[in-house]
C-alpha cells in the first residue's frame, strides 16, 4: 500500500528536495519556516524526520560537525525511491481533488451553500 | 552574527534525556548552531536562552507528553471513581492507583535511561511527566467538580480525603515521579551499558 503523507511530512520532504545535498536538520527547519511563513519547533521537524526515516521514505548520513556546533555531527537526509513515490502520490491526490474547479474559490460559493 | 555563547547547560542536559545518543548529537548540534548563528545575535542572551528552553520543552512534550496525559487520566479516573462510586475499601483502590503511577515512572525512566545511556535521564523524564501532568490533573479535577457537586458527591469527596487532597496530590506526585523515574533511569542506563559492553566483547 502506498504511503500517505500529511501536510507537515510533505513540507519536510519538499524542503529536503529543495536543499539537495545540504539537507540537514537546521537547514530543513529554516527552509520550512521561510516556505510556511511561521515559526516551527525543532522538535516537530526532528520527530518527523525520524518517523519518515523509520518508514524508509528517507535515508540519512552523518558528517562531522563544524566549530559553531561545537563539533557535533550533522545528519544529512535524502529521499529514498519510496519517498519520491509518496510525494508524487500526495501531489496527484491533491490535484485530483481540485481538478475541474476554478481557483481561487469565490466567496459567492459559500453564500450559495448557506442560502 | 556568530558567537561562542552557550545555552543553559541544564537545558542541554534535559534535552539529552529525551533523545537517543545518536539523535542527541545531531539535534543538539542543530539547536546550538541556530542559537549561535541566528537567535543570540537577534534577541540577546536572555531571549535566546528562553528560545532554547522552549525548543527543549517541545522535545519534552513530544517524548513525555503522552505519558503525562496517561498519568493524568489515571489520576482523574481514580478521583471520579472515588466521587461517584465510593467504596469502603479505599486501600485496594489506593494500592492499584499507586502501582499504576509508580509503574509509569519506572517504565518511562527505564526507557529514557536505556535510550540515552544517561543515568539522570530517568529523573528528568519522571520530573517532566509529573510537571506536564500537573495542569491537566488540576484543570480536570476542577471540571469534575464543576460538572457534578450535588450533596451525595460532596459527601463522597469528604469521605475520600476531601478537596484539599485532590488539589494537592498532583503537586506531591512530582517528587515520587522524579524518584521512581531516577530508579528506572539508572536501571535502564546500566542495562544499556552492560548490553553495549557485552556486544563489544562478543567475537
PDB file of C-alpha atoms in Angstrom:
ATOM      1  CA  UNK A   1       0.000   0.000   0.000  1.00  0.00           C
ATOM      2  CA  UNK A   2       1.259   3.479  -0.838  1.00  0.00           C
ATOM      3  CA  UNK A   3       2.460   5.704   1.996  1.00  0.00           C
ATOM      4  CA  UNK A   4       0.080   8.524   2.771  1.00  0.00           C
ATOM      5  CA  UNK A   5       1.788  11.761   3.753  1.00  0.00           C
ATOM      6  CA  UNK A   6       0.435  14.525   5.969  1.00  0.00           C
ATOM      7  CA  UNK A   7       0.976  18.189   5.058  1.00  0.00           C
ATOM      8  CA  UNK A   8       3.826  18.609   7.558  1.00  0.00           C
ATOM      9  CA  UNK A   9       5.535  15.474   6.261  1.00  0.00           C
ATOM     10  CA  UNK A  10       5.241  16.786   2.710  1.00  0.00           C
ATOM     11  CA  UNK A  11       6.743  20.113   3.833  1.00  0.00           C
ATOM     12  CA  UNK A  12       9.725  18.331   5.413  1.00  0.00           C
ATOM     13  CA  UNK A  13      10.301  16.184   2.329  1.00  0.00           C
ATOM     14  CA  UNK A  14       9.952  19.087  -0.102  1.00  0.00           C
ATOM     15  CA  UNK A  15      12.467  21.096   1.969  1.00  0.00           C
ATOM     16  CA  UNK A  16      14.875  18.175   1.564  1.00  0.00           C
ATOM     17  CA  UNK A  17      14.277  18.162  -2.212  1.00  0.00           C
ATOM     18  CA  UNK A  18      14.928  21.916  -2.412  1.00  0.00           C
ATOM     19  CA  UNK A  19      18.086  21.758  -0.267  1.00  0.00           C
ATOM     20  CA  UNK A  20      19.614  18.848  -2.193  1.00  0.00           C
ATOM     21  CA  UNK A  21      22.968  17.875  -0.692  1.00  0.00           C
ATOM     22  CA  UNK A  22      22.671  20.494   2.071  1.00  0.00           C
ATOM     23  CA  UNK A  23      19.593  18.988   3.725  1.00  0.00           C
ATOM     24  CA  UNK A  24      20.443  18.653   7.413  1.00  0.00           C
ATOM     25  CA  UNK A  25      18.253  19.359  10.449  1.00  0.00           C
ATOM     26  CA  UNK A  26      18.746  23.091  10.913  1.00  0.00           C
ATOM     27  CA  UNK A  27      18.701  23.873   7.171  1.00  0.00           C
ATOM     28  CA  UNK A  28      15.455  21.893   6.787  1.00  0.00           C
ATOM     29  CA  UNK A  29      13.904  23.766   9.716  1.00  0.00           C
ATOM     30  CA  UNK A  30      14.886  27.178   8.284  1.00  0.00           C
ATOM     31  CA  UNK A  31      13.702  26.282   4.787  1.00  0.00           C
ATOM     32  CA  UNK A  32      10.334  25.189   6.169  1.00  0.00           C
ATOM     33  CA  UNK A  33       9.988  28.355   8.258  1.00  0.00           C
ATOM     34  CA  UNK A  34      10.570  30.504   5.175  1.00  0.00           C
ATOM     35  CA  UNK A  35       8.210  28.487   2.967  1.00  0.00           C
ATOM     36  CA  UNK A  36       5.444  28.144   5.540  1.00  0.00           C
ATOM     37  CA  UNK A  37       5.977  31.660   6.888  1.00  0.00           C
ATOM     38  CA  UNK A  38       5.735  30.675  10.540  1.00  0.00           C
ATOM     39  CA  UNK A  39       7.846  29.539  13.471  1.00  0.00           C
ATOM     40  CA  UNK A  40       8.272  25.779  13.611  1.00  0.00           C
ATOM     41  CA  UNK A  41       9.537  23.818  16.604  1.00  0.00           C
ATOM     42  CA  UNK A  42      12.800  21.971  16.004  1.00  0.00           C
ATOM     43  CA  UNK A  43      11.324  19.012  17.907  1.00  0.00           C
ATOM     44  CA  UNK A  44       8.472  18.704  15.419  1.00  0.00           C
ATOM     45  CA  UNK A  45      10.876  18.560  12.461  1.00  0.00           C
ATOM     46  CA  UNK A  46      13.171  16.146  14.271  1.00  0.00           C
ATOM     47  CA  UNK A  47      10.295  13.793  15.167  1.00  0.00           C
ATOM     48  CA  UNK A  48       9.012  13.897  11.569  1.00  0.00           C
ATOM     49  CA  UNK A  49      12.467  13.174  10.115  1.00  0.00           C
ATOM     50  CA  UNK A  50      12.810  10.190  12.458  1.00  0.00           C
ATOM     51  CA  UNK A  51       9.368   8.883  11.532  1.00  0.00           C
ATOM     52  CA  UNK A  52       9.974   9.239   7.779  1.00  0.00           C
ATOM     53  CA  UNK A  53      13.338   7.524   8.127  1.00  0.00           C
ATOM     54  CA  UNK A  54      11.739   4.632  10.011  1.00  0.00           C
ATOM     55  CA  UNK A  55       9.160   4.339   7.212  1.00  0.00           C
ATOM     56  CA  UNK A  56      12.114   4.210   4.789  1.00  0.00           C
ATOM     57  CA  UNK A  57      10.957   7.254   2.881  1.00  0.00           C
ATOM     58  CA  UNK A  58      14.226   8.987   3.815  1.00  0.00           C
ATOM     59  CA  UNK A  59      17.792   7.893   4.417  1.00  0.00           C
ATOM     60  CA  UNK A  60      20.447   9.771   6.357  1.00  0.00           C
ATOM     61  CA  UNK A  61      24.201  10.010   6.662  1.00  0.00           C
ATOM     62  CA  UNK A  62      26.300  11.637   9.371  1.00  0.00           C
ATOM     63  CA  UNK A  63      29.069  14.137   8.703  1.00  0.00           C
ATOM     64  CA  UNK A  64      31.462  15.784  11.145  1.00  0.00           C
ATOM     65  CA  UNK A  65      30.277  18.926  12.897  1.00  0.00           C
ATOM     66  CA  UNK A  66      31.614  22.454  12.484  1.00  0.00           C
ATOM     67  CA  UNK A  67      33.091  24.660  15.260  1.00  0.00           C
ATOM     68  CA  UNK A  68      29.838  26.669  15.522  1.00  0.00           C
ATOM     69  CA  UNK A  69      28.164  23.400  16.569  1.00  0.00           C
ATOM     70  CA  UNK A  70      30.992  22.618  18.987  1.00  0.00           C
ATOM     71  CA  UNK A  71      31.928  19.769  16.670  1.00  0.00           C
ATOM     72  CA  UNK A  72      28.600  17.961  16.989  1.00  0.00           C
ATOM     73  CA  UNK A  73      27.821  15.846  13.955  1.00  0.00           C
ATOM     74  CA  UNK A  74      25.360  16.904  11.262  1.00  0.00           C
ATOM     75  CA  UNK A  75      22.840  14.394   9.937  1.00  0.00           C
ATOM     76  CA  UNK A  76      22.047  14.882   6.227  1.00  0.00           C
ATOM     77  CA  UNK A  77      18.855  13.491   4.708  1.00  0.00           C
ATOM     78  CA  UNK A  78      17.903  12.402   1.227  1.00  0.00           C
ATOM     79  CA  UNK A  79      14.750  10.997  -0.310  1.00  0.00           C
ATOM     80  CA  UNK A  80      14.502   7.285  -0.988  1.00  0.00           C
ATOM     81  CA  UNK A  81      12.635   5.981  -4.083  1.00  0.00           C
ATOM     82  CA  UNK A  82       9.709   5.124  -1.819  1.00  0.00           C
ATOM     83  CA  UNK A  83       9.685   8.729  -0.558  1.00  0.00           C
ATOM     84  CA  UNK A  84       9.665  10.120  -4.100  1.00  0.00           C
ATOM     85  CA  UNK A  85       6.694   7.868  -4.891  1.00  0.00           C
ATOM     86  CA  UNK A  86       4.855   9.003  -1.769  1.00  0.00           C
ATOM     87  CA  UNK A  87       5.417  12.691  -2.626  1.00  0.00           C
ATOM     88  CA  UNK A  88       4.186  12.196  -6.194  1.00  0.00           C
ATOM     89  CA  UNK A  89       1.129  10.319  -4.891  1.00  0.00           C
ATOM     90  CA  UNK A  90       0.416  13.172  -2.472  1.00  0.00           C
ATOM     91  CA  UNK A  91       0.505  15.705  -5.302  1.00  0.00           C
ATOM     92  CA  UNK A  92      -1.683  13.536  -7.548  1.00  0.00           C
ATOM     93  CA  UNK A  93      -4.246  13.160  -4.758  1.00  0.00           C
ATOM     94  CA  UNK A  94      -4.492  16.921  -4.222  1.00  0.00           C
ATOM     95  CA  UNK A  95      -4.554  17.637  -7.944  1.00  0.00           C
ATOM     96  CA  UNK A  96      -7.359  15.099  -8.388  1.00  0.00           C
ATOM     97  CA  UNK A  97      -9.414  16.807  -5.697  1.00  0.00           C
ATOM     98  CA  UNK A  98      -9.011  20.228  -7.341  1.00  0.00           C
ATOM     99  CA  UNK A  99      -9.433  19.085 -10.949  1.00  0.00           C
ATOM    100  CA  UNK A 100     -12.244  20.938 -12.721  1.00  0.00           C
ATOM    101  CA  UNK A 101     -12.547  23.653 -10.074  1.00  0.00           C
ATOM    102  CA  UNK A 102     -11.547  27.248 -10.725  1.00  0.00           C
ATOM    103  CA  UNK A 103      -9.046  28.675  -8.272  1.00  0.00           C
ATOM    104  CA  UNK A 104      -9.243  30.675  -6.115  1.00  0.00           C
ATOM    105  CA  UNK A 105     -12.730  29.669  -4.996  1.00  0.00           C
ATOM    106  CA  UNK A 106     -15.137  32.584  -4.908  1.00  0.00           C
ATOM    107  CA  UNK A 107     -16.819  33.660  -1.687  1.00  0.00           C
ATOM    108  CA  UNK A 108     -20.157  33.501  -3.506  1.00  0.00           C
ATOM    109  CA  UNK A 109     -19.931  29.684  -3.421  1.00  0.00           C
ATOM    110  CA  UNK A 110     -20.082  29.792   0.365  1.00  0.00           C
ATOM    111  CA  UNK A 111     -23.173  32.019   0.380  1.00  0.00           C
ATOM    112  CA  UNK A 112     -24.918  29.820  -2.198  1.00  0.00           C
ATOM    113  CA  UNK A 113     -24.428  26.786   0.038  1.00  0.00           C
ATOM    114  CA  UNK A 114     -25.612  28.700   3.120  1.00  0.00           C
ATOM    115  CA  UNK A 115     -28.810  30.043   1.475  1.00  0.00           C
TER     116      UNK A 115
ATOM    117  CA  UNK B   1      26.334  37.309  13.770  1.00  0.00           C
ATOM    118  CA  UNK B   2      28.054  34.306  15.273  1.00  0.00           C
ATOM    119  CA  UNK B   3      29.082  33.827  18.866  1.00  0.00           C
ATOM    120  CA  UNK B   4      30.524  31.255  21.194  1.00  0.00           C
ATOM    121  CA  UNK B   5      27.708  31.798  23.683  1.00  0.00           C
ATOM    122  CA  UNK B   6      26.256  28.669  25.208  1.00  0.00           C
ATOM    123  CA  UNK B   7      22.640  27.923  26.099  1.00  0.00           C
ATOM    124  CA  UNK B   8      21.761  26.917  29.692  1.00  0.00           C
ATOM    125  CA  UNK B   9      23.657  23.711  30.472  1.00  0.00           C
ATOM    126  CA  UNK B  10      20.692  22.278  32.425  1.00  0.00           C
ATOM    127  CA  UNK B  11      18.548  22.599  29.291  1.00  0.00           C
ATOM    128  CA  UNK B  12      21.125  20.679  27.256  1.00  0.00           C
ATOM    129  CA  UNK B  13      21.193  18.053  30.000  1.00  0.00           C
ATOM    130  CA  UNK B  14      17.403  17.798  29.871  1.00  0.00           C
ATOM    131  CA  UNK B  15      17.452  17.500  26.069  1.00  0.00           C
ATOM    132  CA  UNK B  16      19.776  14.503  26.372  1.00  0.00           C
ATOM    133  CA  UNK B  17      17.121  12.725  28.460  1.00  0.00           C
ATOM    134  CA  UNK B  18      14.576  12.786  25.643  1.00  0.00           C
ATOM    135  CA  UNK B  19      16.793  11.592  22.814  1.00  0.00           C
ATOM    136  CA  UNK B  20      18.901   8.600  21.930  1.00  0.00           C
ATOM    137  CA  UNK B  21      22.679   9.127  21.835  1.00  0.00           C
ATOM    138  CA  UNK B  22      22.503   9.079  18.027  1.00  0.00           C
ATOM    139  CA  UNK B  23      19.803  11.750  17.867  1.00  0.00           C
ATOM    140  CA  UNK B  24      21.217  13.949  20.632  1.00  0.00           C
ATOM    141  CA  UNK B  25      24.411  14.609  18.708  1.00  0.00           C
ATOM    142  CA  UNK B  26      22.670  15.983  15.610  1.00  0.00           C
ATOM    143  CA  UNK B  27      19.609  17.566  17.265  1.00  0.00           C
ATOM    144  CA  UNK B  28      21.610  19.425  19.932  1.00  0.00           C
ATOM    145  CA  UNK B  29      24.120  20.495  17.261  1.00  0.00           C
ATOM    146  CA  UNK B  30      21.284  21.910  15.117  1.00  0.00           C
ATOM    147  CA  UNK B  31      19.878  23.826  18.089  1.00  0.00           C
ATOM    148  CA  UNK B  32      23.294  25.114  19.109  1.00  0.00           C
ATOM    149  CA  UNK B  33      24.057  26.271  15.562  1.00  0.00           C
ATOM    150  CA  UNK B  34      20.753  28.134  15.282  1.00  0.00           C
ATOM    151  CA  UNK B  35      21.227  29.613  18.770  1.00  0.00           C
ATOM    152  CA  UNK B  36      24.696  30.917  17.968  1.00  0.00           C
ATOM    153  CA  UNK B  37      24.254  31.981  14.349  1.00  0.00           C
ATOM    154  CA  UNK B  38      20.782  33.449  14.425  1.00  0.00           C
ATOM    155  CA  UNK B  39      18.884  33.675  17.696  1.00  0.00           C
ATOM    156  CA  UNK B  40      21.562  35.066  20.030  1.00  0.00           C
ATOM    157  CA  UNK B  41      22.518  37.928  17.708  1.00  0.00           C
ATOM    158  CA  UNK B  42      18.930  38.936  17.049  1.00  0.00           C
ATOM    159  CA  UNK B  43      17.445  38.519  20.512  1.00  0.00           C
ATOM    160  CA  UNK B  44      20.237  38.770  23.106  1.00  0.00           C
ATOM    161  CA  UNK B  45      21.259  36.280  25.782  1.00  0.00           C
ATOM    162  CA  UNK B  46      18.078  36.165  27.866  1.00  0.00           C
ATOM    163  CA  UNK B  47      15.610  35.780  24.991  1.00  0.00           C
ATOM    164  CA  UNK B  48      17.942  33.369  23.216  1.00  0.00           C
ATOM    165  CA  UNK B  49      18.012  31.231  26.355  1.00  0.00           C
ATOM    166  CA  UNK B  50      14.205  31.376  26.549  1.00  0.00           C
ATOM    167  CA  UNK B  51      14.065  30.263  22.883  1.00  0.00           C
ATOM    168  CA  UNK B  52      16.404  27.353  23.622  1.00  0.00           C
ATOM    169  CA  UNK B  53      14.398  26.245  26.663  1.00  0.00           C
ATOM    170  CA  UNK B  54      11.175  26.460  24.614  1.00  0.00           C
ATOM    171  CA  UNK B  55      12.744  24.197  21.969  1.00  0.00           C
ATOM    172  CA  UNK B  56      13.756  21.693  24.658  1.00  0.00           C
ATOM    173  CA  UNK B  57      10.215  21.878  26.061  1.00  0.00           C
ATOM    174  CA  UNK B  58       8.962  20.957  22.571  1.00  0.00           C
ATOM    175  CA  UNK B  59      11.164  17.851  22.564  1.00  0.00           C
ATOM    176  CA  UNK B  60       9.999  17.041  26.117  1.00  0.00           C
ATOM    177  CA  UNK B  61       6.330  17.331  25.191  1.00  0.00           C
ATOM    178  CA  UNK B  62       6.759  15.099  22.146  1.00  0.00           C
ATOM    179  CA  UNK B  63       8.524  12.398  24.149  1.00  0.00           C
ATOM    180  CA  UNK B  64       6.854  12.603  27.559  1.00  0.00           C
ATOM    181  CA  UNK B  65       3.500  14.248  26.718  1.00  0.00           C
ATOM    182  CA  UNK B  66       1.634  11.020  26.014  1.00  0.00           C
ATOM    183  CA  UNK B  67       2.807   9.546  29.329  1.00  0.00           C
ATOM    184  CA  UNK B  68       1.868  12.730  31.162  1.00  0.00           C
ATOM    185  CA  UNK B  69      -1.643  12.504  29.697  1.00  0.00           C
ATOM    186  CA  UNK B  70      -1.906   8.792  30.645  1.00  0.00           C
ATOM    187  CA  UNK B  71      -0.734   9.590  34.194  1.00  0.00           C
ATOM    188  CA  UNK B  72      -3.192  12.493  34.495  1.00  0.00           C
ATOM    189  CA  UNK B  73      -6.085  10.429  33.116  1.00  0.00           C
ATOM    190  CA  UNK B  74      -5.312   7.628  35.613  1.00  0.00           C
ATOM    191  CA  UNK B  75      -5.410  10.172  38.448  1.00  0.00           C
ATOM    192  CA  UNK B  76      -8.662  11.698  37.192  1.00  0.00           C
ATOM    193  CA  UNK B  77     -10.266   8.264  36.727  1.00  0.00           C
ATOM    194  CA  UNK B  78      -9.393   7.376  40.322  1.00  0.00           C
ATOM    195  CA  UNK B  79     -10.790  10.715  41.520  1.00  0.00           C
ATOM    196  CA  UNK B  80     -14.018  10.246  39.531  1.00  0.00           C
ATOM    197  CA  UNK B  81     -14.425   6.723  40.937  1.00  0.00           C
ATOM    198  CA  UNK B  82     -13.953   7.967  44.489  1.00  0.00           C
ATOM    199  CA  UNK B  83     -16.546  10.671  43.953  1.00  0.00           C
ATOM    200  CA  UNK B  84     -19.151   8.703  42.024  1.00  0.00           C
ATOM    201  CA  UNK B  85     -18.557   5.103  43.108  1.00  0.00           C
ATOM    202  CA  UNK B  86     -17.499   5.399  46.752  1.00  0.00           C
ATOM    203  CA  UNK B  87     -16.169   2.275  48.400  1.00  0.00           C
ATOM    204  CA  UNK B  88     -15.430   1.199  51.944  1.00  0.00           C
ATOM    205  CA  UNK B  89     -12.173  -0.332  50.734  1.00  0.00           C
ATOM    206  CA  UNK B  90     -10.114   2.696  49.716  1.00  0.00           C
ATOM    207  CA  UNK B  91      -6.887   0.816  50.467  1.00  0.00           C
ATOM    208  CA  UNK B  92      -7.211  -1.512  47.470  1.00  0.00           C
ATOM    209  CA  UNK B  93      -8.015   1.415  45.184  1.00  0.00           C
ATOM    210  CA  UNK B  94      -5.100   3.403  46.569  1.00  0.00           C
ATOM    211  CA  UNK B  95      -2.758   0.432  46.094  1.00  0.00           C
ATOM    212  CA  UNK B  96      -3.839  -0.043  42.462  1.00  0.00           C
ATOM    213  CA  UNK B  97      -3.554   3.644  41.538  1.00  0.00           C
ATOM    214  CA  UNK B  98      -0.220   3.977  43.340  1.00  0.00           C
ATOM    215  CA  UNK B  99       1.148   0.951  41.473  1.00  0.00           C
ATOM    216  CA  UNK B 100      -0.068   2.378  38.146  1.00  0.00           C
ATOM    217  CA  UNK B 101       1.688   5.682  38.917  1.00  0.00           C
ATOM    218  CA  UNK B 102       4.927   4.041  40.042  1.00  0.00           C
ATOM    219  CA  UNK B 103       4.794   1.718  37.029  1.00  0.00           C
ATOM    220  CA  UNK B 104       4.519   4.643  34.610  1.00  0.00           C
ATOM    221  CA  UNK B 105       7.523   6.407  36.165  1.00  0.00           C
ATOM    222  CA  UNK B 106       9.647   3.245  36.372  1.00  0.00           C
ATOM    223  CA  UNK B 107       8.922   2.175  32.785  1.00  0.00           C
ATOM    224  CA  UNK B 108       9.446   5.618  31.240  1.00  0.00           C
ATOM    225  CA  UNK B 109      12.554   6.155  33.372  1.00  0.00           C
ATOM    226  CA  UNK B 110      13.968   2.797  32.281  1.00  0.00           C
ATOM    227  CA  UNK B 111      13.160   3.571  28.662  1.00  0.00           C
ATOM    228  CA  UNK B 112      14.844   7.010  28.866  1.00  0.00           C
ATOM    229  CA  UNK B 113      17.941   5.593  30.574  1.00  0.00           C
ATOM    230  CA  UNK B 114      18.288   2.736  28.140  1.00  0.00           C
ATOM    231  CA  UNK B 115      17.754   5.013  25.105  1.00  0.00           C
ATOM    232  CA  UNK B 116      20.125   7.814  26.110  1.00  0.00           C
ATOM    233  CA  UNK B 117      22.635   5.896  28.229  1.00  0.00           C
ATOM    234  CA  UNK B 118      22.429   8.722  30.784  1.00  0.00           C
ATOM    235  CA  UNK B 119      21.981   7.940  34.487  1.00  0.00           C
ATOM    236  CA  UNK B 120      19.938  11.068  35.099  1.00  0.00           C
ATOM    237  CA  UNK B 121      17.661  10.721  32.052  1.00  0.00           C
ATOM    238  CA  UNK B 122      15.023   8.821  34.044  1.00  0.00           C
ATOM    239  CA  UNK B 123      14.889  11.504  36.736  1.00  0.00           C
ATOM    240  CA  UNK B 124      14.457  14.227  34.088  1.00  0.00           C
ATOM    241  CA  UNK B 125      11.711  12.275  32.309  1.00  0.00           C
ATOM    242  CA  UNK B 126       9.957  11.498  35.625  1.00  0.00           C
ATOM    243  CA  UNK B 127      10.082  15.164  36.575  1.00  0.00           C
ATOM    244  CA  UNK B 128       8.822  16.165  33.120  1.00  0.00           C
ATOM    245  CA  UNK B 129       5.896  13.718  33.247  1.00  0.00           C
ATOM    246  CA  UNK B 130       4.885  14.853  36.744  1.00  0.00           C
ATOM    247  CA  UNK B 131       5.143  18.527  35.785  1.00  0.00           C
ATOM    248  CA  UNK B 132       3.378  18.183  32.424  1.00  0.00           C
ATOM    249  CA  UNK B 133       0.588  16.167  34.057  1.00  0.00           C
ATOM    250  CA  UNK B 134       0.077  18.768  36.785  1.00  0.00           C
ATOM    251  CA  UNK B 135      -2.062  21.311  34.879  1.00  0.00           C
ATOM    252  CA  UNK B 136      -4.111  18.514  33.247  1.00  0.00           C
ATOM    253  CA  UNK B 137      -4.825  16.999  36.668  1.00  0.00           C
ATOM    254  CA  UNK B 138      -5.752  20.326  38.292  1.00  0.00           C
ATOM    255  CA  UNK B 139      -7.981  21.502  35.422  1.00  0.00           C
ATOM    256  CA  UNK B 140      -9.529  18.033  35.105  1.00  0.00           C
ATOM    257  CA  UNK B 141     -10.339  17.851  38.820  1.00  0.00           C
ATOM    258  CA  UNK B 142     -11.824  21.354  38.634  1.00  0.00           C
ATOM    259  CA  UNK B 143     -14.009  20.321  35.698  1.00  0.00           C
ATOM    260  CA  UNK B 144     -15.114  17.149  37.514  1.00  0.00           C
ATOM    261  CA  UNK B 145     -16.156  19.260  40.469  1.00  0.00           C
ATOM    262  CA  UNK B 146     -17.880  21.874  38.304  1.00  0.00           C
ATOM    263  CA  UNK B 147     -19.757  19.148  36.425  1.00  0.00           C
ATOM    264  CA  UNK B 148     -21.121  17.396  39.487  1.00  0.00           C
ATOM    265  CA  UNK B 149     -21.282  18.712  43.037  1.00  0.00           C
ATOM    266  CA  UNK B 150     -24.607  17.581  44.488  1.00  0.00           C
ATOM    267  CA  UNK B 151     -24.762  16.670  48.214  1.00  0.00           C
ATOM    268  CA  UNK B 152     -24.056  12.946  47.640  1.00  0.00           C
ATOM    269  CA  UNK B 153     -20.917  13.763  45.624  1.00  0.00           C
ATOM    270  CA  UNK B 154     -19.761  16.292  48.234  1.00  0.00           C
ATOM    271  CA  UNK B 155     -20.207  13.629  50.935  1.00  0.00           C
ATOM    272  CA  UNK B 156     -18.179  11.162  48.840  1.00  0.00           C
ATOM    273  CA  UNK B 157     -15.456  13.800  48.346  1.00  0.00           C
ATOM    274  CA  UNK B 158     -15.259  14.415  52.101  1.00  0.00           C
ATOM    275  CA  UNK B 159     -15.075  10.714  52.936  1.00  0.00           C
ATOM    276  CA  UNK B 160     -12.361  10.076  50.318  1.00  0.00           C
ATOM    277  CA  UNK B 161      -9.955  12.658  51.702  1.00  0.00           C
ATOM    278  CA  UNK B 162     -11.540  15.969  50.780  1.00  0.00           C
ATOM    279  CA  UNK B 163     -10.946  18.527  48.066  1.00  0.00           C
ATOM    280  CA  UNK B 164      -7.654  19.580  49.565  1.00  0.00           C
ATOM    281  CA  UNK B 165      -6.207  16.138  48.851  1.00  0.00           C
ATOM    282  CA  UNK B 166      -7.456  16.182  45.260  1.00  0.00           C
ATOM    283  CA  UNK B 167      -5.812  19.512  44.517  1.00  0.00           C
ATOM    284  CA  UNK B 168      -2.538  18.919  46.432  1.00  0.00           C
ATOM    285  CA  UNK B 169      -1.936  15.295  45.393  1.00  0.00           C
ATOM    286  CA  UNK B 170      -0.795  16.223  41.833  1.00  0.00           C
ATOM    287  CA  UNK B 171       1.834  18.554  43.337  1.00  0.00           C
ATOM    288  CA  UNK B 172       3.017  15.833  45.696  1.00  0.00           C
ATOM    289  CA  UNK B 173       3.397  13.254  42.903  1.00  0.00           C
ATOM    290  CA  UNK B 174       6.127  15.307  41.189  1.00  0.00           C
ATOM    291  CA  UNK B 175       8.740  14.221  43.766  1.00  0.00           C
ATOM    292  CA  UNK B 176       7.942  10.463  43.633  1.00  0.00           C
ATOM    293  CA  UNK B 177       7.885  10.872  39.847  1.00  0.00           C
ATOM    294  CA  UNK B 178      11.432  12.157  39.958  1.00  0.00           C
ATOM    295  CA  UNK B 179      12.469   9.412  42.399  1.00  0.00           C
ATOM    296  CA  UNK B 180      10.954   6.419  40.571  1.00  0.00           C
ATOM    297  CA  UNK B 181      11.944   7.879  37.204  1.00  0.00           C
ATOM    298  CA  UNK B 182      15.508   8.088  38.544  1.00  0.00           C
ATOM    299  CA  UNK B 183      15.438   4.443  39.693  1.00  0.00           C
ATOM    300  CA  UNK B 184      14.111   3.310  36.304  1.00  0.00           C
ATOM    301  CA  UNK B 185      16.644   5.528  34.535  1.00  0.00           C
ATOM    302  CA  UNK B 186      19.631   4.147  36.422  1.00  0.00           C
ATOM    303  CA  UNK B 187      18.469   0.586  35.729  1.00  0.00           C
ATOM    304  CA  UNK B 188      17.927   1.424  32.046  1.00  0.00           C
ATOM    305  CA  UNK B 189      21.320   3.105  31.634  1.00  0.00           C
ATOM    306  CA  UNK B 190      23.036   0.242  33.479  1.00  0.00           C
ATOM    307  CA  UNK B 191      21.299  -2.337  31.266  1.00  0.00           C
ATOM    308  CA  UNK B 192      22.364  -0.441  28.172  1.00  0.00           C
ATOM    309  CA  UNK B 193      25.985  -0.270  29.338  1.00  0.00           C
ATOM    310  CA  UNK B 194      26.009  -3.988  30.143  1.00  0.00           C
ATOM    311  CA  UNK B 195      24.496  -4.739  26.736  1.00  0.00           C
ATOM    312  CA  UNK B 196      26.995  -2.497  24.965  1.00  0.00           C
ATOM    313  CA  UNK B 197      29.992  -3.978  26.781  1.00  0.00           C
ATOM    314  CA  UNK B 198      28.618  -7.467  26.027  1.00  0.00           C
ATOM    315  CA  UNK B 199      28.392  -6.554  22.336  1.00  0.00           C
ATOM    316  CA  UNK B 200      31.951  -5.236  22.411  1.00  0.00           C
ATOM    317  CA  UNK B 201      33.232  -8.469  23.971  1.00  0.00           C
ATOM    318  CA  UNK B 202      31.391 -10.812  21.621  1.00  0.00           C
ATOM    319  CA  UNK B 203      33.515 -12.116  18.739  1.00  0.00           C
TER     320      UNK B 203
END
